[in-house]
CSV table of C-alpha atoms and ligand atoms in Angstrom, one decimal:
chain,number,residue,atom,x,y,z
D,261,MET,CA,68.3,-10.5,-59.6
D,262,LYS,CA,69.7,-11.4,-55.8
D,263,HIS,CA,73.1,-12.7,-55.5
D,264,LEU,CA,72.0,-15.9,-53.4
D,265,VAL,CA,74.5,-18.2,-51.3
D,266,ARG,CA,73.8,-21.7,-49.5
D,267,VAL,CA,74.2,-21.7,-45.5
D,268,PHE,CA,74.7,-24.6,-43.3
D,269,SER,CA,72.1,-25.3,-41.1
D,270,PRO,CA,72.5,-27.8,-38.3
D,271,PHE,CA,69.3,-29.4,-40.0
D,272,HIS,CA,71.3,-30.9,-42.7
D,273,ALA,CA,73.2,-32.7,-40.2
D,274,SER,CA,70.2,-34.1,-38.5
D,275,GLY,CA,68.8,-36.4,-41.4
D,276,GLY,CA,65.1,-37.1,-42.8
D,277,LEU,CA,63.8,-35.3,-45.4
D,278,SER,CA,61.2,-33.2,-43.4
D,279,ARG,CA,63.5,-31.9,-41.4
D,280,VAL,CA,65.8,-30.7,-44.5
D,281,LEU,CA,63.6,-29.4,-46.9
D,282,PRO,CA,62.0,-26.4,-45.4
D,283,VAL,CA,65.7,-25.6,-44.7
D,284,LEU,CA,67.0,-26.1,-47.9
D,285,LEU,CA,64.2,-23.6,-49.1
D,286,LEU,CA,65.3,-20.9,-46.4
D,287,SER,CA,69.0,-21.5,-47.4
D,288,PHE,CA,69.0,-19.2,-50.3
D,289,VAL,CA,69.3,-15.8,-48.8
D,290,PRO,CA,71.6,-12.7,-50.2
D,291,VAL,CA,75.0,-12.4,-49.2
D,292,GLY,CA,75.4,-9.9,-46.4
D,293,VAL,CA,72.0,-10.7,-44.7
D,294,ILE,CA,72.6,-14.2,-43.5
D,295,ALA,CA,75.1,-13.1,-40.6
D,296,GLN,CA,73.6,-10.7,-39.0
D,297,VAL,CA,69.3,-12.2,-39.7
D,298,PRO,CA,68.9,-16.0,-39.6
D,299,PRO,CA,65.6,-17.3,-40.7
D,300,PRO,CA,62.6,-18.4,-38.1
D,301,LEU,CA,63.2,-21.4,-36.5
D,302,PRO,CA,60.5,-23.9,-37.8
D,303,VAL,CA,57.7,-24.6,-35.6
D,304,MET,CA,57.4,-28.4,-35.1
D,305,PRO,CA,56.3,-30.2,-36.4
D,306,ILE,CA,56.3,-29.7,-39.9
D,307,PRO,CA,55.0,-31.0,-43.2
D,308,THR,CA,57.4,-33.4,-45.2
D,309,ALA,CA,58.4,-33.0,-48.9
D,310,ARG,CA,55.7,-35.2,-50.3
D,311,GLN,CA,53.1,-33.5,-47.7
D,312,LEU,CA,54.4,-29.9,-49.6
D,313,GLU,CA,53.7,-31.2,-52.6
D,314,TRP,CA,50.1,-33.0,-52.2
D,315,GLN,CA,49.2,-29.4,-50.6
D,316,GLN,CA,49.7,-27.6,-53.3
D,317,GLN,CA,47.8,-29.4,-55.4
D,318,GLU,CA,44.8,-27.6,-54.5
D,319,LEU,CA,42.6,-30.0,-56.5
D,320,ILE,CA,42.3,-34.1,-56.9
D,321,MET,CA,39.7,-35.8,-58.8
D,322,PHE,CA,37.8,-38.5,-57.3
D,323,VAL,CA,36.4,-41.4,-59.2
D,324,HIS,CA,34.3,-44.1,-58.0
D,325,PHE,CA,33.5,-46.7,-60.9
D,326,THR,CA,32.7,-50.3,-60.3
D,327,VAL,CA,29.3,-52.7,-60.4
D,328,ASN,CA,27.6,-50.2,-58.5
D,329,THR,CA,26.8,-48.0,-61.3
D,330,PHE,CA,25.3,-50.4,-63.1
D,331,THR,CA,23.1,-51.7,-60.0
D,332,ASP,CA,21.8,-48.8,-58.8
D,333,ARG,CA,23.5,-48.9,-55.6
D,334,GLU,CA,26.0,-47.1,-53.2
D,335,TRP,CA,27.4,-49.9,-51.3
D,336,GLY,CA,27.4,-53.4,-53.5
D,337,ASP,CA,26.8,-56.5,-51.6
D,338,GLY,CA,29.8,-58.4,-53.1
D,339,LYS,CA,26.9,-61.1,-54.9
D,340,GLU,CA,27.3,-59.1,-58.0
D,341,ASP,CA,27.8,-61.2,-61.2
D,342,PRO,CA,30.5,-59.6,-63.3
D,343,GLN,CA,28.8,-60.0,-66.0
D,344,ILE,CA,26.6,-56.5,-65.4
D,345,PHE,CA,30.2,-54.8,-65.5
D,346,ASN,CA,29.8,-53.8,-69.1
D,347,PRO,CA,30.5,-50.2,-69.7
D,348,THR,CA,29.7,-49.5,-73.4
D,349,GLU,CA,32.2,-46.1,-74.4
D,350,LEU,CA,34.6,-46.7,-71.5
D,351,ASP,CA,37.2,-43.6,-72.4
D,352,VAL,CA,39.6,-42.9,-69.2
D,353,ARG,CA,40.8,-40.5,-71.6
D,354,GLN,CA,38.0,-38.2,-71.6
D,355,TRP,CA,38.1,-38.6,-67.3
D,356,VAL,CA,42.0,-37.0,-68.0
D,357,ASP,CA,41.1,-34.9,-70.6
D,358,VAL,CA,38.6,-33.2,-67.8
D,359,ALA,CA,41.0,-33.1,-64.9
D,360,ALA,CA,43.8,-31.1,-67.6
D,361,GLU,CA,41.0,-28.9,-68.3
D,362,ILE,CA,39.3,-28.1,-65.0
D,363,GLY,CA,42.9,-28.3,-63.0
D,364,PHE,CA,42.7,-31.1,-60.7
D,365,LYS,CA,46.3,-32.3,-60.5
D,366,THR,CA,45.7,-36.3,-59.4
D,367,ILE,CA,43.1,-38.6,-60.3
D,368,ILE,CA,42.1,-41.1,-57.5
D,369,LEU,CA,40.2,-44.3,-59.0
D,370,THR,CA,38.5,-46.9,-56.6
D,371,ALA,CA,40.3,-49.8,-57.9
D,372,LYS,CA,38.4,-51.8,-55.3
D,373,HIS,CA,35.1,-50.9,-53.6
D,374,HIS,CA,33.2,-52.6,-51.1
D,375,ASP,CA,31.8,-54.8,-52.9
D,376,GLY,CA,35.1,-56.4,-54.0
D,377,PHE,CA,35.3,-56.2,-57.8
D,378,CYS,CA,38.3,-55.2,-58.5
D,379,LEU,CA,38.8,-52.9,-61.7
D,380,TRP,CA,42.1,-54.7,-62.9
D,381,PRO,CA,43.0,-58.6,-63.4
D,382,SER,CA,44.2,-59.5,-59.5
D,383,LYS,CA,45.1,-62.5,-59.9
D,384,TYR,CA,44.0,-63.1,-56.4
D,385,THR,CA,40.4,-63.6,-57.3
D,386,ASP,CA,38.0,-64.0,-60.4
D,387,HIS,CA,35.7,-61.0,-59.1
D,388,SER,CA,37.4,-58.5,-61.2
D,389,VAL,CA,37.4,-57.1,-64.8
D,390,LYS,CA,38.7,-60.4,-66.5
D,391,SER,CA,35.2,-62.0,-65.9
D,392,SER,CA,33.4,-59.2,-67.4
D,393,PRO,CA,32.2,-58.9,-70.9
D,394,TRP,CA,33.7,-55.5,-71.1
D,395,LEU,CA,36.4,-56.3,-74.1
D,396,LYS,CA,36.1,-59.5,-73.6
D,397,GLY,CA,37.3,-59.7,-70.2
D,398,LYS,CA,40.9,-58.2,-71.3
D,399,GLY,CA,40.2,-54.7,-70.0
D,400,ASP,CA,42.5,-53.3,-67.2
D,401,VAL,CA,41.0,-50.1,-65.6
D,402,VAL,CA,43.8,-49.1,-64.0
D,403,GLY,CA,46.1,-50.1,-66.4
D,404,PHE,CA,44.5,-47.4,-68.9
D,405,LEU,CA,44.1,-44.8,-66.4
D,406,ALA,CA,48.1,-45.6,-65.5
D,407,ASP,CA,48.8,-44.7,-68.9
D,408,ALA,CA,46.6,-41.7,-69.8
D,409,CYS,CA,47.4,-39.9,-66.5
D,410,ARG,CA,51.2,-40.6,-67.9
D,411,GLU,CA,50.2,-39.1,-71.7
D,412,ARG,CA,48.9,-36.3,-69.8
D,413,GLY,CA,50.8,-35.6,-66.9
D,414,ILE,CA,48.1,-35.9,-64.5
D,415,LYS,CA,49.4,-38.2,-61.5
D,416,MET,CA,47.4,-41.1,-60.3
D,417,GLY,CA,45.9,-42.3,-56.8
D,418,LEU,CA,44.5,-45.6,-55.7
D,419,TYR,CA,41.3,-46.7,-53.2
D,420,LEU,CA,41.7,-50.3,-52.2
D,421,SER,CA,38.7,-50.7,-50.1
D,422,PRO,CA,39.9,-52.8,-46.8
D,423,TRP,CA,36.4,-53.8,-46.1
D,424,ASP,CA,35.7,-56.4,-48.7
D,425,ARG,CA,31.9,-57.9,-49.2
D,426,HIS,CA,32.7,-60.5,-51.8
D,427,GLU,CA,36.1,-62.1,-50.9
D,428,SER,CA,35.6,-65.6,-48.8
D,429,SER,CA,38.6,-64.7,-46.6
D,430,TYR,CA,37.5,-61.6,-44.9
D,431,GLY,CA,36.9,-62.7,-41.1
D,432,ASP,CA,40.3,-64.5,-41.2
D,433,GLU,CA,42.7,-61.7,-40.5
D,434,LEU,CA,45.4,-63.8,-41.5
D,435,ARG,CA,44.4,-64.3,-44.6
D,436,TYR,CA,42.6,-61.7,-45.6
D,437,ASN,CA,45.6,-59.0,-44.5
D,438,LEU,CA,47.2,-60.8,-46.6
D,439,TYR,CA,44.7,-61.2,-49.6
D,440,TYR,CA,45.5,-57.2,-48.9
D,441,LEU,CA,48.8,-57.0,-49.5
D,442,GLY,CA,49.2,-58.7,-52.5
D,443,GLN,CA,45.7,-56.8,-54.2
D,444,LEU,CA,48.0,-53.9,-52.5
D,445,ARG,CA,51.0,-55.1,-54.1
D,446,GLU,CA,50.2,-55.5,-57.2
D,447,LEU,CA,48.5,-51.6,-57.8
D,448,LEU,CA,51.9,-50.3,-56.4
D,449,THR,CA,54.4,-52.8,-58.7
D,450,GLN,CA,52.4,-52.7,-62.2
D,451,TYR,CA,50.9,-49.2,-63.0
D,452,GLY,CA,53.6,-46.9,-62.1
D,453,PRO,CA,54.0,-44.1,-60.0
D,454,VAL,CA,51.1,-43.6,-57.8
D,455,SER,CA,50.5,-40.3,-55.7
D,456,GLU,CA,47.8,-41.6,-53.1
D,457,VAL,CA,46.5,-44.3,-51.4
D,458,TRP,CA,43.3,-43.7,-50.1
D,459,PHE,CA,42.3,-46.0,-47.0
D,460,ASP,CA,39.0,-45.9,-46.2
D,461,GLY,CA,38.0,-46.7,-43.1
D,462,ALA,CA,34.4,-47.6,-43.5
D,463,LYS,CA,32.8,-50.5,-42.5
D,464,GLY,CA,29.3,-51.7,-42.1
D,465,ARG,CA,27.7,-52.7,-38.9
D,466,ASP,CA,27.3,-56.4,-40.7
D,467,ALA,CA,30.9,-56.7,-41.0
D,468,LYS,CA,32.9,-59.5,-39.6
D,469,ASP,CA,35.0,-58.7,-37.0
D,470,MET,CA,38.4,-58.1,-38.2
D,471,SER,CA,41.4,-56.1,-37.8
D,472,TYR,CA,43.2,-55.1,-40.7
D,473,HIS,CA,46.9,-54.6,-40.8
D,474,PHE,CA,47.1,-50.6,-41.5
D,475,ASP,CA,50.9,-51.1,-40.3
D,476,LYS,CA,51.6,-53.5,-43.0
D,477,TYR,CA,49.9,-51.6,-45.3
D,478,TRP,CA,52.0,-48.5,-44.9
D,479,ALA,CA,55.0,-49.9,-44.7
D,480,LEU,CA,54.7,-51.9,-48.3
D,481,VAL,CA,53.4,-48.3,-49.7
D,482,ARG,CA,56.3,-46.3,-48.2
D,483,GLN,CA,59.0,-49.8,-49.4
D,484,LEU,CA,57.1,-49.9,-53.3
D,485,GLN,CA,55.9,-45.6,-53.4
D,486,PRO,CA,57.6,-43.5,-51.1
D,487,GLY,CA,56.6,-40.3,-53.0
D,488,ALA,CA,52.9,-41.9,-52.4
D,489,VAL,CA,51.1,-40.1,-49.5
D,490,MET,CA,48.7,-42.1,-47.8
D,491,PHE,CA,45.4,-41.3,-46.4
D,492,SER,CA,42.8,-42.8,-43.8
D,493,ASP,CA,41.0,-40.8,-40.7
D,494,ALA,CA,44.8,-40.9,-38.8
D,495,GLY,CA,47.0,-40.4,-41.7
D,496,PRO,CA,49.9,-41.6,-42.0
D,497,ASP,CA,50.2,-38.2,-44.5
D,498,VAL,CA,46.6,-37.3,-44.9
D,499,ARG,CA,43.5,-37.0,-42.7
D,500,TRP,CA,39.8,-37.2,-43.2
D,501,ILE,CA,38.4,-34.0,-42.8
D,502,GLY,CA,35.7,-36.1,-40.5
D,503,ASN,CA,32.6,-35.1,-43.4
D,504,GLU,CA,31.3,-35.6,-46.3
D,505,LYS,CA,29.8,-31.9,-47.5
D,506,GLY,CA,32.9,-30.6,-48.3
D,507,ILE,CA,33.7,-28.2,-45.7
D,508,ALA,CA,36.8,-28.5,-43.6
D,509,GLY,CA,36.9,-26.5,-40.0
D,510,SER,CA,36.9,-22.8,-40.3
D,511,THR,CA,40.0,-23.3,-37.8
D,512,CYS,CA,41.7,-25.7,-39.3
D,513,TRP,CA,45.3,-26.8,-38.4
D,514,SER,CA,47.4,-28.9,-40.4
D,515,MET,CA,48.3,-30.6,-36.7
D,516,MET,CA,46.8,-33.6,-35.0
D,517,ASP,CA,47.9,-36.4,-32.4
D,518,ARG,CA,47.8,-39.4,-34.8
D,519,SER,CA,47.6,-41.6,-31.5
D,520,ARG,CA,44.2,-40.0,-30.8
D,521,VAL,CA,42.7,-41.5,-34.0
D,522,SER,CA,41.1,-45.0,-34.6
D,523,ILE,CA,40.4,-45.8,-38.4
D,524,GLY,CA,36.7,-46.1,-38.9
D,525,MET,CA,35.7,-44.6,-35.2
D,526,ALA,CA,37.3,-41.2,-35.1
D,527,ASP,CA,35.9,-38.3,-33.7
D,528,THR,CA,34.8,-36.1,-36.9
D,529,SER,CA,35.3,-32.9,-35.4
D,530,TYR,CA,38.7,-33.3,-33.7
D,531,LEU,CA,39.5,-34.3,-37.9
D,532,ASN,CA,37.5,-31.4,-39.0
D,533,THR,CA,39.6,-28.9,-37.3
D,534,GLY,CA,43.0,-30.9,-36.7
D,535,ASP,CA,44.6,-29.7,-33.3
D,536,PRO,CA,47.0,-26.8,-32.7
D,537,GLU,CA,49.3,-29.5,-29.9
D,538,GLY,CA,49.3,-31.6,-32.1
D,539,LEU,CA,52.6,-33.5,-32.9
D,540,ASP,CA,52.3,-35.0,-35.5
D,541,TRP,CA,51.5,-32.7,-39.0
D,542,VAL,CA,48.6,-34.8,-40.8
D,543,PRO,CA,46.8,-32.3,-43.2
D,544,GLY,CA,43.1,-32.5,-43.8
D,545,GLU,CA,42.1,-33.7,-47.3
D,546,THR,CA,37.9,-32.5,-48.6
D,547,ASP,CA,36.0,-35.4,-50.4
D,548,VAL,CA,32.8,-34.9,-51.7
D,549,SER,CA,30.7,-35.8,-54.4
D,550,ILE,CA,29.8,-33.6,-56.9
D,551,ARG,CA,26.6,-35.8,-57.2
D,552,PRO,CA,24.5,-36.6,-53.7
D,553,GLY,CA,26.0,-40.3,-53.9
D,554,TRP,CA,29.5,-41.3,-54.7
D,555,PHE,CA,28.7,-43.7,-57.9
D,556,TRP,CA,26.2,-42.6,-60.4
D,557,HIS,CA,22.6,-42.7,-60.6
D,558,PRO,CA,20.3,-42.5,-63.1
D,559,ASN,CA,18.2,-40.1,-60.9
D,560,GLU,CA,20.7,-37.8,-59.3
D,561,GLU,CA,22.1,-34.3,-60.7
D,562,PRO,CA,25.5,-32.8,-60.2
D,563,LYS,CA,25.3,-29.3,-57.5
D,564,SER,CA,24.8,-26.1,-58.6
D,565,LEU,CA,27.6,-23.8,-59.7
D,566,ALA,CA,26.8,-21.7,-56.3
D,567,GLU,CA,27.4,-24.8,-54.0
D,568,LEU,CA,30.3,-25.6,-55.8
D,569,ILE,CA,32.0,-22.5,-55.4
D,570,GLU,CA,30.8,-22.8,-51.7
D,571,ILE,CA,32.6,-25.9,-51.2
D,572,TYR,CA,35.8,-24.2,-52.7
D,573,PHE,CA,36.3,-21.9,-50.2
D,574,ASN,CA,34.9,-24.2,-47.6
D,575,SER,CA,38.3,-26.6,-48.5
D,576,VAL,CA,41.0,-25.1,-50.6
D,577,GLY,CA,39.9,-21.7,-48.6
D,578,ARG,CA,40.8,-23.2,-45.2
D,579,ASN,CA,44.3,-24.6,-45.7
D,580,SER,CA,42.4,-28.2,-47.2
D,581,VAL,CA,42.9,-29.9,-50.8
D,582,LEU,CA,39.7,-30.8,-52.4
D,583,LEU,CA,39.0,-33.9,-53.3
D,584,LEU,CA,35.7,-33.9,-55.9
D,585,ASN,CA,34.0,-36.8,-57.3
D,586,LEU,CA,33.0,-37.4,-60.6
D,587,PRO,CA,31.7,-40.2,-60.8
D,588,PRO,CA,31.1,-41.7,-64.2
D,589,ASP,CA,28.0,-43.4,-66.0
D,590,ARG,CA,27.6,-46.5,-67.6
D,591,ARG,CA,29.0,-45.7,-71.0
D,592,GLY,CA,32.0,-45.0,-68.4
D,593,LEU,CA,32.8,-41.5,-69.0
D,594,ILE,CA,31.7,-38.3,-66.6
D,595,PRO,CA,28.0,-36.8,-68.2
D,596,GLU,CA,28.3,-33.9,-70.1
D,597,GLU,CA,25.6,-32.0,-67.8
D,598,ASP,CA,28.7,-32.7,-65.1
D,599,VAL,CA,31.6,-31.6,-67.2
D,600,ALA,CA,29.4,-28.3,-68.4
D,601,ARG,CA,29.0,-27.6,-64.3
D,602,LEU,CA,33.3,-27.9,-64.1
D,603,ARG,CA,33.6,-25.6,-66.8
D,604,GLU,CA,31.6,-22.8,-65.2
D,605,PHE,CA,32.8,-23.7,-61.8
D,606,ARG,CA,36.7,-23.2,-63.1
D,607,LYS,CA,35.5,-20.1,-65.2
D,608,THR,CA,33.8,-18.5,-62.5
D,609,LEU,CA,37.3,-19.2,-60.0
D,610,ASP,CA,39.4,-17.7,-62.9
D,611,GLN,CA,36.8,-14.7,-63.3
D,612,ILE,CA,37.4,-14.2,-58.8
D,613,PHE,CA,40.8,-14.9,-58.9
D,614,ALA,CA,42.0,-13.2,-62.4
D,615,GLU,CA,43.2,-9.6,-60.3
D,616,ASP,CA,44.8,-9.2,-57.2
D,617,LEU,CA,44.9,-5.7,-56.1
D,618,ALA,CA,47.2,-6.1,-53.7
D,619,ALA,CA,50.0,-7.9,-56.1
D,620,GLY,CA,53.3,-5.2,-56.7
D,621,LYS,CA,51.7,-2.6,-53.9
D,622,VAL,CA,53.5,-0.5,-50.8
D,623,ALA,CA,53.6,-2.4,-48.3
D,624,SER,CA,54.8,-1.5,-44.4
D,625,ALA,CA,54.3,-3.6,-41.0
D,626,SER,CA,54.6,-3.2,-37.1
D,627,ASN,CA,57.8,-5.2,-37.4
D,628,THR,CA,60.6,-6.6,-39.4
D,629,ARG,CA,62.8,-8.9,-38.7
D,630,GLY,CA,66.4,-7.6,-37.9
D,631,SER,CA,65.0,-4.9,-40.6
D,632,ALA,CA,65.9,-6.8,-43.4
D,633,SER,CA,64.9,-6.3,-47.0
D,634,LEU,CA,64.5,-11.0,-46.8
D,635,TYR,CA,62.0,-10.9,-44.6
D,636,ALA,CA,60.2,-6.9,-45.6
D,637,PRO,CA,56.2,-6.8,-45.9
D,638,ALA,CA,57.2,-6.8,-49.7
D,639,MET,CA,58.1,-10.2,-50.1
D,640,VAL,CA,53.9,-10.8,-49.1
D,641,LEU,CA,52.7,-8.9,-52.3
D,642,ASP,CA,55.9,-10.5,-54.6
D,643,GLY,CA,53.5,-13.3,-56.0
D,644,ASP,CA,56.3,-16.1,-54.5
D,645,SER,CA,55.3,-18.4,-52.1
D,646,GLN,CA,58.7,-18.9,-50.8
D,647,THR,CA,59.6,-15.6,-49.9
D,648,PHE,CA,57.8,-14.1,-46.7
D,649,TRP,CA,57.4,-11.1,-44.3
D,650,SER,CA,58.6,-12.5,-40.8
D,651,THR,CA,59.2,-10.0,-37.3
D,652,ASP,CA,62.0,-10.9,-34.9
D,653,ASP,CA,61.4,-13.9,-32.6
D,654,GLY,CA,59.5,-13.4,-29.4
D,655,LEU,CA,56.9,-11.2,-31.7
D,656,THR,CA,53.5,-13.1,-31.5
D,657,GLN,CA,51.6,-10.1,-32.8
D,658,GLY,CA,52.1,-7.8,-35.7
D,659,TRP,CA,50.6,-6.4,-38.4
D,660,LEU,CA,50.9,-5.4,-42.5
D,661,GLU,CA,49.6,-2.6,-44.0
D,662,VAL,CA,49.3,-2.6,-48.0
D,663,ASP,CA,48.6,1.0,-49.5
D,664,LEU,CA,47.1,-0.5,-53.3
D,665,GLY,CA,47.7,3.2,-54.5
D,666,GLU,CA,44.2,4.0,-55.4
D,667,THR,CA,40.4,3.6,-53.7
D,668,ARG,CA,39.7,-0.3,-54.7
D,669,THR,CA,37.0,-2.0,-54.2
D,670,PHE,CA,37.6,-5.9,-53.2
D,671,ASN,CA,35.0,-8.3,-51.2
D,672,VAL,CA,37.7,-11.8,-50.9
D,673,SER,CA,41.2,-11.6,-49.2
D,674,ARG,CA,43.8,-14.7,-49.8
D,675,ILE,CA,46.3,-15.0,-46.8
D,676,GLU,CA,49.0,-17.8,-46.9
D,677,GLU,CA,51.8,-18.8,-44.7
D,678,PRO,CA,55.1,-20.6,-46.0
D,679,ILE,CA,53.8,-23.8,-43.9
D,680,ALA,CA,57.6,-25.6,-44.2
D,681,LEU,CA,58.2,-23.4,-40.9
D,682,GLY,CA,55.3,-25.1,-39.4
D,683,GLN,CA,51.8,-23.5,-39.3
D,684,ARG,CA,51.7,-20.7,-36.7
D,685,CYS,CA,49.0,-17.9,-36.9
D,686,LYS,CA,46.4,-18.9,-34.5
D,687,GLN,CA,44.2,-15.7,-34.7
D,688,TYR,CA,43.9,-12.9,-36.9
D,689,ARG,CA,41.7,-10.4,-38.7
D,690,VAL,CA,41.8,-7.7,-41.9
D,691,ASP,CA,40.7,-4.3,-41.8
D,692,ALA,CA,40.3,-2.0,-44.2
D,693,HIS,CA,40.5,2.1,-44.0
D,694,VAL,CA,37.2,3.4,-44.8
D,695,GLY,CA,35.7,7.0,-43.9
D,696,GLY,CA,38.7,8.0,-41.4
D,697,LYS,CA,38.9,4.9,-39.5
D,698,TRP,CA,39.7,1.1,-39.5
D,699,GLN,CA,37.0,-1.2,-39.9
D,700,THR,CA,37.2,-4.6,-39.5
D,701,LEU,CA,35.9,-6.6,-42.9
D,702,VAL,CA,36.6,-10.5,-41.1
D,703,SER,CA,38.6,-12.1,-38.7
D,704,GLY,CA,39.4,-15.8,-37.9
D,705,THR,CA,41.8,-18.3,-36.5
D,706,THR,CA,43.8,-20.7,-38.3
D,707,ILE,CA,45.3,-19.7,-42.1
D,708,GLY,CA,48.0,-22.5,-43.1
D,709,TYR,CA,48.4,-22.8,-46.5
D,710,ARG,CA,46.1,-20.8,-48.0
D,711,ARG,CA,43.5,-19.2,-46.0
D,712,LEU,CA,40.4,-17.4,-48.5
D,713,ASP,CA,37.7,-14.7,-46.6
D,714,ARG,CA,34.4,-13.5,-48.3
D,715,PHE,CA,33.3,-10.6,-46.4
D,716,ASP,CA,30.9,-7.3,-47.5
D,717,THR,CA,32.1,-5.7,-50.9
D,718,VAL,CA,34.4,-2.4,-49.3
D,719,SER,CA,36.3,0.0,-51.3
D,720,ALA,CA,39.5,1.2,-49.5
D,721,ARG,CA,43.0,2.4,-50.5
D,722,TYR,CA,44.8,0.8,-47.2
D,723,VAL,CA,44.3,-2.4,-46.0
D,724,ARG,CA,45.7,-4.0,-42.9
D,725,LEU,CA,46.1,-8.2,-42.0
D,726,VAL,CA,46.7,-7.8,-38.3
D,727,ILE,CA,48.2,-11.2,-37.0
D,728,GLU,CA,46.9,-10.9,-33.5
D,729,ASP,CA,47.8,-14.3,-32.0
D,730,SER,CA,50.9,-17.0,-33.2
D,731,ARG,CA,52.4,-19.5,-31.8
D,732,ALA,CA,56.3,-18.1,-32.9
D,733,CYS,CA,57.2,-15.1,-34.5
D,734,PRO,CA,54.7,-14.4,-37.8
D,735,THR,CA,55.6,-15.3,-40.7
D,736,ILE,CA,53.3,-14.8,-44.2
D,737,SER,CA,54.0,-15.1,-47.6
D,738,GLY,CA,51.2,-14.1,-49.1
D,739,PHE,CA,48.3,-11.4,-49.3
D,740,SER,CA,45.7,-10.9,-52.0
D,741,LEU,CA,42.5,-9.1,-52.6
D,742,TYR,CA,39.8,-9.8,-54.9
D,743,ARG,CA,36.8,-8.8,-56.5
D,744,LYS,CA,33.8,-11.5,-56.6
D,745,ASN,CA,31.1,-10.5,-58.6
K,1163,FUL,C1,33.7,-43.8,-47.5
K,1163,FUL,C2,32.5,-45.2,-48.7
K,1163,FUL,O1,31.7,-45.8,-47.7
K,1163,FUL,C3,31.9,-44.5,-49.4
K,1163,FUL,O2,30.9,-45.3,-50.4
K,1163,FUL,C4,32.7,-43.7,-50.6
K,1163,FUL,O3,33.8,-44.6,-51.1
K,1163,FUL,C5,33.2,-42.5,-49.4
K,1163,FUL,C6,34.3,-41.6,-50.2
K,1163,FUL,O4,34.3,-43.0,-48.3
K,1163,FUL,O5,33.9,-44.4,-46.7
């Protein structure tokens, strides 16, 4: 058992949770070490507490459900009769059960999509569940979901489309923005905690020319739900990854310059890779649907297991969070075939990551910060994401070698940086000692919260993670090796 002590940090005095949190994390250090070896300084920008919590979720469920489910369309035109919204067996508990079983930590629901139909009985419009035959107009999908999520310990997020093809005030900038803010206030005050608010920048070419008052929307969310992260092309907390295919950039920085991004007209390649020079911490969220459409359609099928695994490696494995859409059908249930596919997905991931061949093994490194055990290479293999190996200041390269104890066979690596200190690595490679010489298995650019790489199956006893370039002295909290069948 280590003896821990809190040390004073100048950051404590500087205010702002985003600055304090990483220092708090790092300020628990063994007595005797602190005087000689201060922790590495964070490289700015760094995540806020809510961004850190968001990133750790890994998987979020998206639920697209509205009149489109009944009309077989992707974008409703706003002229739908609320009478068509009549799910026969709607059971939000089934959605929440699926989330809990598969490992989704949050469910984000389309409270209102572009067609303007509201899944809760908003007092600002009759174009909602209250005008539908479902539960004789007494139903409230948002309310039911909030209750079911609370019961199972799943978080709830909400999507409220700014583009509204039904509302008559749309196009009258002041009036419509007030309408939108009124609805946002309802959603943020009537249903308990909301963990993520999704601001979709999509707008059809035929849409009336009008500005959305995003600054006001964001201020309202901060005021009413300070723990919530906000998503849009430009953040402020989480950015779009730039495509709807489930592919984060193979270079994927959590930084970008928000001032360079216009919502709805963003440079998608900039969003996909982020920006190593970016002044804002805005990690990427990778949204993709399990089916071709965002809404359920009778003639569409869920993606294959192989496609889902590919998506996982290309999102969660690239410093992103996967927001996977599971559209309920006309019964109001996630279809059985989609649930079966998700079970295969979960089982396969559990199999791949069942045994970390490097866990607890012997590690050495090119350099250890102040020669202190606190920053020793062993910290990378201890299964604790808050401890890490680091080098002395001034170094931007280094290697960490693992002796697996015997020759082992593997084809997947997982690397993690302690991102509370900022995202640092710019270039890395993984080598294995095979046939008397070092052979490169894989090389890459960014690591961030989590990097997963697949490579040709190899058998070796010694493996090296080589940090070839870094924005500041390297810090690595995890390095794992797995065998995928
Ligand atoms: C897009 C929308 O237009 C789609 O219908 C869907 O909601 C997707 C997640 O975002 O911008």
